[in-house]
Short mmCIF file of C-alpha atoms in Angstrom, two decimals:
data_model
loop_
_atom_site.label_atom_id
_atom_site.label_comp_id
_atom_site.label_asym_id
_atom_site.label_seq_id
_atom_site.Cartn_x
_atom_site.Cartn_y
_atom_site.Cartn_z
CA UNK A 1 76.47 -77.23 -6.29
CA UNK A 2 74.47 -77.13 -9.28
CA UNK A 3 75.65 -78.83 -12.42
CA UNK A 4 73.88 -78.54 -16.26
CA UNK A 5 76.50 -78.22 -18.39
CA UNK A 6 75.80 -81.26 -21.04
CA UNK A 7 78.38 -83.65 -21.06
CA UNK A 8 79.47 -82.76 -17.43
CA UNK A 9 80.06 -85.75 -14.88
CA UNK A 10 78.44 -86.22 -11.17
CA UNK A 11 79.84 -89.55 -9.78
CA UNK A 12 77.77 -90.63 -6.24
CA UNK A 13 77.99 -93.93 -4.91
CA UNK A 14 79.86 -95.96 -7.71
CA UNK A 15 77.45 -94.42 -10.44
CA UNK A 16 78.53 -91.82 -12.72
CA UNK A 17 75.59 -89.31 -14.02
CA UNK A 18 75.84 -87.11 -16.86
CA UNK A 19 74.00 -84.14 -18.10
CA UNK A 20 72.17 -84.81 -21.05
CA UNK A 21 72.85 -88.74 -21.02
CA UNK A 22 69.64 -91.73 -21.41
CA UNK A 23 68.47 -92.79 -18.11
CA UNK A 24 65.46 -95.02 -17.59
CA UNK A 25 63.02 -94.97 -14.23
CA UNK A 26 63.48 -97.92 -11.75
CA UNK A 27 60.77 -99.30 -10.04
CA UNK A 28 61.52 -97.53 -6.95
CA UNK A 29 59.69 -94.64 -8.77
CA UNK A 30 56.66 -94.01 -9.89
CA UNK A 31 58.21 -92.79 -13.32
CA UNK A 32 59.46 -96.83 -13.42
CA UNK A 33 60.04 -97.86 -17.79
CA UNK A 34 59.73 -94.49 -18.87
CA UNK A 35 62.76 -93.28 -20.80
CA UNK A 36 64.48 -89.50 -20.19
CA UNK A 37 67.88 -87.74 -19.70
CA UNK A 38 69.44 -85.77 -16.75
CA UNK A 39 68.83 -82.16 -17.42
CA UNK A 40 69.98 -81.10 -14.39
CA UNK A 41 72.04 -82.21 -10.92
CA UNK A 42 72.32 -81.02 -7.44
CA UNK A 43 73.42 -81.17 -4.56
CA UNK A 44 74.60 -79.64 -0.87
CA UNK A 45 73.03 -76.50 -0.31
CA UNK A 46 71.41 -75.97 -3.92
CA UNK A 47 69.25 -79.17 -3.48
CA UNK A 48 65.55 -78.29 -3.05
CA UNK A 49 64.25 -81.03 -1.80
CA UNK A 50 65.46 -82.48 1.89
CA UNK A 51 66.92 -85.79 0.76
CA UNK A 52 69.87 -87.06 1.64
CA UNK A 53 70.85 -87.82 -1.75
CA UNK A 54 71.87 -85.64 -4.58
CA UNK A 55 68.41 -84.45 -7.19
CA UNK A 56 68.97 -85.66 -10.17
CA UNK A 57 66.40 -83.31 -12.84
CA UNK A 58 65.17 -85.50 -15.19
CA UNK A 59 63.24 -85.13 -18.39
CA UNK A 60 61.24 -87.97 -19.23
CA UNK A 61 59.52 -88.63 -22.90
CA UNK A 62 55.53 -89.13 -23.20
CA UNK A 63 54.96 -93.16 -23.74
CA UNK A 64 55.07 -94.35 -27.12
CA UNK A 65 52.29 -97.71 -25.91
CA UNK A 66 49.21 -97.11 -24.96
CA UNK A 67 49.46 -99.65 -22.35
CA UNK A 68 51.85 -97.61 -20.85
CA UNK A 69 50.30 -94.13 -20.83
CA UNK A 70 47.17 -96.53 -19.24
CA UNK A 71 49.47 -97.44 -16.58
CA UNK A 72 50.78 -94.17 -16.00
CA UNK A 73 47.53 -92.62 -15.99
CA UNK A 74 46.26 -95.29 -13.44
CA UNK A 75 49.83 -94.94 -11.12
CA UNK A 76 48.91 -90.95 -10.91
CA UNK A 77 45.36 -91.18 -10.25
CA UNK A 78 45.97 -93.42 -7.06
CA UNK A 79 48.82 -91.66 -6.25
CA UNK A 80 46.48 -87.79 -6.50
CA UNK A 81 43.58 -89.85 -5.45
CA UNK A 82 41.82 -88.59 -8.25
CA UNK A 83 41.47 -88.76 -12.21
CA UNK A 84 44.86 -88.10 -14.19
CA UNK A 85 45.74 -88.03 -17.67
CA UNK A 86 48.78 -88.23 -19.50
CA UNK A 87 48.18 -84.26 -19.90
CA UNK A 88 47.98 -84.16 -16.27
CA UNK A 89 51.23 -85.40 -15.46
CA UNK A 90 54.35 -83.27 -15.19
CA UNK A 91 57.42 -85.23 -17.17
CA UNK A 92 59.91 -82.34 -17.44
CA UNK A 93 62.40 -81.54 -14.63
CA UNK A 94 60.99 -84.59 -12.58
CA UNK A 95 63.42 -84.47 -9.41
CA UNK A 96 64.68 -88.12 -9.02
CA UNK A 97 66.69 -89.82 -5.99
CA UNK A 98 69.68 -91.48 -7.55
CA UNK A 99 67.85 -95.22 -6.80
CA UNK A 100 65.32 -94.11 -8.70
CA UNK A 101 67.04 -94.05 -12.04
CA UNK A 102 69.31 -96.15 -13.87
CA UNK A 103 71.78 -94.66 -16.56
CA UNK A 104 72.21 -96.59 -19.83
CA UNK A 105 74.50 -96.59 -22.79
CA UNK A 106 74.90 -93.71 -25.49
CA UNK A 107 73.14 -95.61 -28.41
CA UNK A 108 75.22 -93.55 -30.80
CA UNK A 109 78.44 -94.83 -29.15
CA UNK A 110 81.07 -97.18 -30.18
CA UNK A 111 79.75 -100.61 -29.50
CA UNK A 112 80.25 -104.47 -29.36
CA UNK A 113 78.47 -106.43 -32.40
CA UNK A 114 79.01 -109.46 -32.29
CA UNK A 115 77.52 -112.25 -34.80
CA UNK A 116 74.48 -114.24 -33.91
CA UNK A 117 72.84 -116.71 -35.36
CA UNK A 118 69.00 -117.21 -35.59
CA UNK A 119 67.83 -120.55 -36.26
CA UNK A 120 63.78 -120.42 -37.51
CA UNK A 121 61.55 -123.27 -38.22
CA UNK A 122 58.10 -122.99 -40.21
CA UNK A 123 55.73 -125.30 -41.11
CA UNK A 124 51.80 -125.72 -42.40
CA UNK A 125 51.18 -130.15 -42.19
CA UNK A 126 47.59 -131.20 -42.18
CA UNK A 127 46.09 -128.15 -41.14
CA UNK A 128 48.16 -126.82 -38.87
CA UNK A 129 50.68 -124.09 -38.90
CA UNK A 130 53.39 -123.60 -36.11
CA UNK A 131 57.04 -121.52 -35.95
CA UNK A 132 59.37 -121.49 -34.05
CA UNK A 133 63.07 -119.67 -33.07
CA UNK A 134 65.62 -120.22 -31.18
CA UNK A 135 68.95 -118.20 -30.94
CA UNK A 136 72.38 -119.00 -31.08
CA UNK A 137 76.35 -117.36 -30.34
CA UNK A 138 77.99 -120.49 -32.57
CA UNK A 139 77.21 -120.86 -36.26
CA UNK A 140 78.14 -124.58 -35.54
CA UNK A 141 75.58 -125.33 -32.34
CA UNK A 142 73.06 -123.23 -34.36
CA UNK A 143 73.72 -126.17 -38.02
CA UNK A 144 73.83 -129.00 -35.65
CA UNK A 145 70.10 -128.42 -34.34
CA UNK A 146 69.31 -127.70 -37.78
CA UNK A 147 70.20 -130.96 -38.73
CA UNK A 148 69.09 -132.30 -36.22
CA UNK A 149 65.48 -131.18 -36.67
CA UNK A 150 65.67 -132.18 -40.45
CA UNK A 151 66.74 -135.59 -39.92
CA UNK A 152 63.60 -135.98 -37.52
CA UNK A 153 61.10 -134.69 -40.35
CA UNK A 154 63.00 -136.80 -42.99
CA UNK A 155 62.47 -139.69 -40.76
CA UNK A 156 59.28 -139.56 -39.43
CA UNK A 157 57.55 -136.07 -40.07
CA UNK A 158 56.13 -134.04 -43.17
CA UNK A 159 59.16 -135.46 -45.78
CA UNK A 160 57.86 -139.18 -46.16
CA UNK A 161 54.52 -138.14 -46.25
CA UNK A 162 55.14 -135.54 -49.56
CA UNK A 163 57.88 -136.68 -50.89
CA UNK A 164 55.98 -139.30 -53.22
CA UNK A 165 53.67 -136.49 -54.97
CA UNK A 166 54.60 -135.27 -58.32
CA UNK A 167 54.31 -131.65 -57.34
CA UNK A 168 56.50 -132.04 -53.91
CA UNK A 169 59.32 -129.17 -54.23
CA UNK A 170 62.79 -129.06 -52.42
CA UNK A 171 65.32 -126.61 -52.24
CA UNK A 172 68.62 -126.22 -49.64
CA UNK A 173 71.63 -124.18 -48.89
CA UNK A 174 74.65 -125.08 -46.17
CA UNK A 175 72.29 -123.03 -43.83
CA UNK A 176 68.70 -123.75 -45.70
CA UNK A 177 65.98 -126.36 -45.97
CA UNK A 178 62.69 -125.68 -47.80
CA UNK A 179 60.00 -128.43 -49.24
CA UNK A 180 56.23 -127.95 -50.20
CA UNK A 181 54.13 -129.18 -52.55
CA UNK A 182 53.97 -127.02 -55.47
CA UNK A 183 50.57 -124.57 -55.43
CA UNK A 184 49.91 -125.55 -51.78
CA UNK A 185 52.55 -123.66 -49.95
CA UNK A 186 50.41 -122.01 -47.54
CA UNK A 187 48.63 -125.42 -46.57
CA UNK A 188 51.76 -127.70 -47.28
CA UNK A 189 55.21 -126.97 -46.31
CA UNK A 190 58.39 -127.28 -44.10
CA UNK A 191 60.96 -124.40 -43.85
CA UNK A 192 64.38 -123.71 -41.76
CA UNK A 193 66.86 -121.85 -42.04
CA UNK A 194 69.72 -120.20 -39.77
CA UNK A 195 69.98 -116.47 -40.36
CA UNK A 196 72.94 -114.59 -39.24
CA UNK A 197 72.91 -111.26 -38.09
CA UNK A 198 74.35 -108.65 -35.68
CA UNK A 199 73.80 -107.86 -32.14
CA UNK A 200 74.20 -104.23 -30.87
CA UNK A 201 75.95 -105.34 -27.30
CA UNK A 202 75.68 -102.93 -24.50
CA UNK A 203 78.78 -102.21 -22.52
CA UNK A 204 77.21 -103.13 -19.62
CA UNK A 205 75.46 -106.65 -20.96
CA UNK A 206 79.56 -107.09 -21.78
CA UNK A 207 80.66 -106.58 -18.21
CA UNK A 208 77.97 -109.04 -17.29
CA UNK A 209 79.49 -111.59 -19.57
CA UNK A 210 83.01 -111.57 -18.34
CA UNK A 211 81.85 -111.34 -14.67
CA UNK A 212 80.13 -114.63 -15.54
CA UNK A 213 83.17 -115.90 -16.78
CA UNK A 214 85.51 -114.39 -14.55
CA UNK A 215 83.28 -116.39 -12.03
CA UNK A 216 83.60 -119.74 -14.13
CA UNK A 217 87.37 -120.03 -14.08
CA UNK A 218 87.67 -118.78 -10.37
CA UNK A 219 85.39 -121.70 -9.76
CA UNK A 220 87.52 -123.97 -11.89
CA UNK A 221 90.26 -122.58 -9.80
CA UNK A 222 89.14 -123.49 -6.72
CA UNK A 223 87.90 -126.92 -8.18
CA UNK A 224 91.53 -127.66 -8.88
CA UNK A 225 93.09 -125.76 -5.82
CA UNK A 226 90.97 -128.76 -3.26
CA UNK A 227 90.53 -131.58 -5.84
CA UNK A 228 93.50 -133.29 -3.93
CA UNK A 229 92.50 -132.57 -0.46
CA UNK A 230 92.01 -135.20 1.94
CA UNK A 231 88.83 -133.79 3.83
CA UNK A 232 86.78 -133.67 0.41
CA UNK A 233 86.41 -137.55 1.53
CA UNK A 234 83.91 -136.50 4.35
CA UNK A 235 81.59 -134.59 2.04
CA UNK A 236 78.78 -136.41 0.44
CA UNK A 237 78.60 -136.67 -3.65
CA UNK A 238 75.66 -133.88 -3.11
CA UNK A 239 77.56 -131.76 -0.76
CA UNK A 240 80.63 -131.67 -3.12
CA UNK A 241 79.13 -130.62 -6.04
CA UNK A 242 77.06 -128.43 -4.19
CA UNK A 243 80.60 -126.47 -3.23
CA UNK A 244 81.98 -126.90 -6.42
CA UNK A 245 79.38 -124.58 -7.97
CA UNK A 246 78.50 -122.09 -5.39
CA UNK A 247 78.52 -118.50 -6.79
CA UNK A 248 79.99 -117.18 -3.15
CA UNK A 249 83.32 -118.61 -3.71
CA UNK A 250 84.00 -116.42 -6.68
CA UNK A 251 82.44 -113.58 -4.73
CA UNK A 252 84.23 -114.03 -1.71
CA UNK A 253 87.23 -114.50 -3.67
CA UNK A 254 87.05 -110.91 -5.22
CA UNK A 255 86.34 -109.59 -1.86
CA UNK A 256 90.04 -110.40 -0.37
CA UNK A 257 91.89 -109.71 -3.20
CA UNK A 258 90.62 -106.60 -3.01
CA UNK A 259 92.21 -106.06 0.50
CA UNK A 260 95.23 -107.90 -0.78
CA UNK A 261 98.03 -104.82 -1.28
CA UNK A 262 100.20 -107.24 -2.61
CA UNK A 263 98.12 -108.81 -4.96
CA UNK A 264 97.36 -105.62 -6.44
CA UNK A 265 101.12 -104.38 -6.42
CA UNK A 266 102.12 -107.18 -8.07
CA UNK A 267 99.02 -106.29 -10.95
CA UNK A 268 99.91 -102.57 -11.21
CA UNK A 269 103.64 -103.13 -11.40
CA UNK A 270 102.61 -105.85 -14.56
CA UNK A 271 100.54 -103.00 -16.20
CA UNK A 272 103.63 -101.01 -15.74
CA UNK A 273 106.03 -102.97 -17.10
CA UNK A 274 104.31 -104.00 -20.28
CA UNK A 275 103.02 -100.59 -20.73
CA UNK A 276 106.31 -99.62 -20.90
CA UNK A 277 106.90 -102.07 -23.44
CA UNK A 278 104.01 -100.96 -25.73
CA UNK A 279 104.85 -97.78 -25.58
CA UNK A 280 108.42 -98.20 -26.44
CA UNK A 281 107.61 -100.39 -29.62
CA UNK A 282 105.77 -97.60 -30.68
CA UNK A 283 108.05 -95.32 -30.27
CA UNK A 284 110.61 -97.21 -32.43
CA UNK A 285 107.67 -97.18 -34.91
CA UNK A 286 108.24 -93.13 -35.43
CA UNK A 287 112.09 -94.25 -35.48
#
């Protein structure tokens, strides 16, 4: 079977491949951080190589960092035993075991963007200059350090020490702190500020998320499934909360329900019913 249409779909071993989609190399290859797309796919009889596993064509792009093109050189050459240049070293219709490469996300695709919020700190006090950064998800966690931080240099930092000179500046917003002394900024001043911005989210980075939380509430679950059994009394304090937060309960959770028929009855016949429900309100829309 040989597949090349773009757009067309392989699926082996959970993973779904498509012609002409972003992959990146894995480090079971020596093609690991380069970035490509599947050109090609085969498999059965039309495979040319003897592994087990489908080949996956890929065509990778030349290195953008010269680090990188060092490294690859430097992989090659070891592997060849012998000089190799980027030049040297065939990118196009690499043949790739499926371990070897991991798909990613259409760019270009309809994605998650959630609001961040970027809390950054500058300063220049007595000679010395420092920033710093640190992200947040919450407007409100990100204003509380700020305030936090502020209150410390009003207290016992930079503020006291300026704020008796006739050319000391200040300036804020509900998000913003600035002070310097006027014609000294670069030597003299305190800055920070939260800036809010976007975050392109990968599908994948959001299944990650709700597996995490998935995992927090089936702990929680179990938490309050045994908080009233008598036997907890023979675990230590260190045992117990040991249990209470160990990631193979959620995991071993997911595991039976998956064998549970019932469970997942019970789950399709609920997607069933209120299917039926949406679809009917819609239809009354039309009415």
């Amino acid at each position: 079977m040989i597949i090349n249409r773009i757009g067309a779909e392989f699926e082996y071993d959970g993973t779904t491949y498509v012609i002409g989609a972003p992959i990146v190399g894995t480090p079971e290859s020596e093609y690991e951080g380069l970035y490509g797309t599947i050109t090609e796919i085969r498999d059965g009889e039309d495979k040319e190589t003897e592994n087990e596993t489908p080949d996956i064509y890929c065509s990778f792009e030349v290195p953008a960092l010269p680090c990188e093109v060092k490294k690859l050189e430097e992989i090659f050459s070891d592997l060849y035993d012998e000089p190799k240049t980027i030049d040297d070293i065939i990118l196009d219709l690499v043949i790739m075991a499926p371990s070897m490469v991991e798909t990613l996300d259409d760019l270009k695709e309809c994605r998650q963007h959630p609001r961040i919020h970027i809390l950054l700190e500058d300063w220049a006090v007595d000679g010395e200059q420092g920033n710093s950064s640190e992200v947040y998800t919450d407007f409100n966690d990100a204003k509380r350090i700020l305030v936090q931080k502020l209150k410390e240099e009003q207290e016992s930092g930079c503020i006291p020490q300026w704020a008796d000179d006739e050319k000391f500046k200040e300036h804020s917003t509900d998000s913003l702190y600035e002070c310097y002394i006027d014609g000294e900024y670069c030597e003299s001043h305190y800055h920070i500020a939260i800036v809010s911005q976007q975050l392109c989210v990968s599908n994948r980075f959001v299944r990650e998320m709700g597996w995490l939380y998935q995992a927090s509430c089936q702990l929680e679950d179990f938490v309050s499934q045994v908080s009233d059994w008598d036997e907890l009394d023979q675990l230590t304090d260190e045992q117990y909360n040991r249990m209470v937060q160990d990631p193979r309960f959620p995991e071993r959770l997911q595991n039976k329900l998956g064998k549970n028929d019932s469970y997942w009855e019970a789950y399709w016949e609920t997607v069933s019913e209120v299917a039926h429900e949406f679809v009917n309100e819609y239809l009354q829309e039309e009415a």
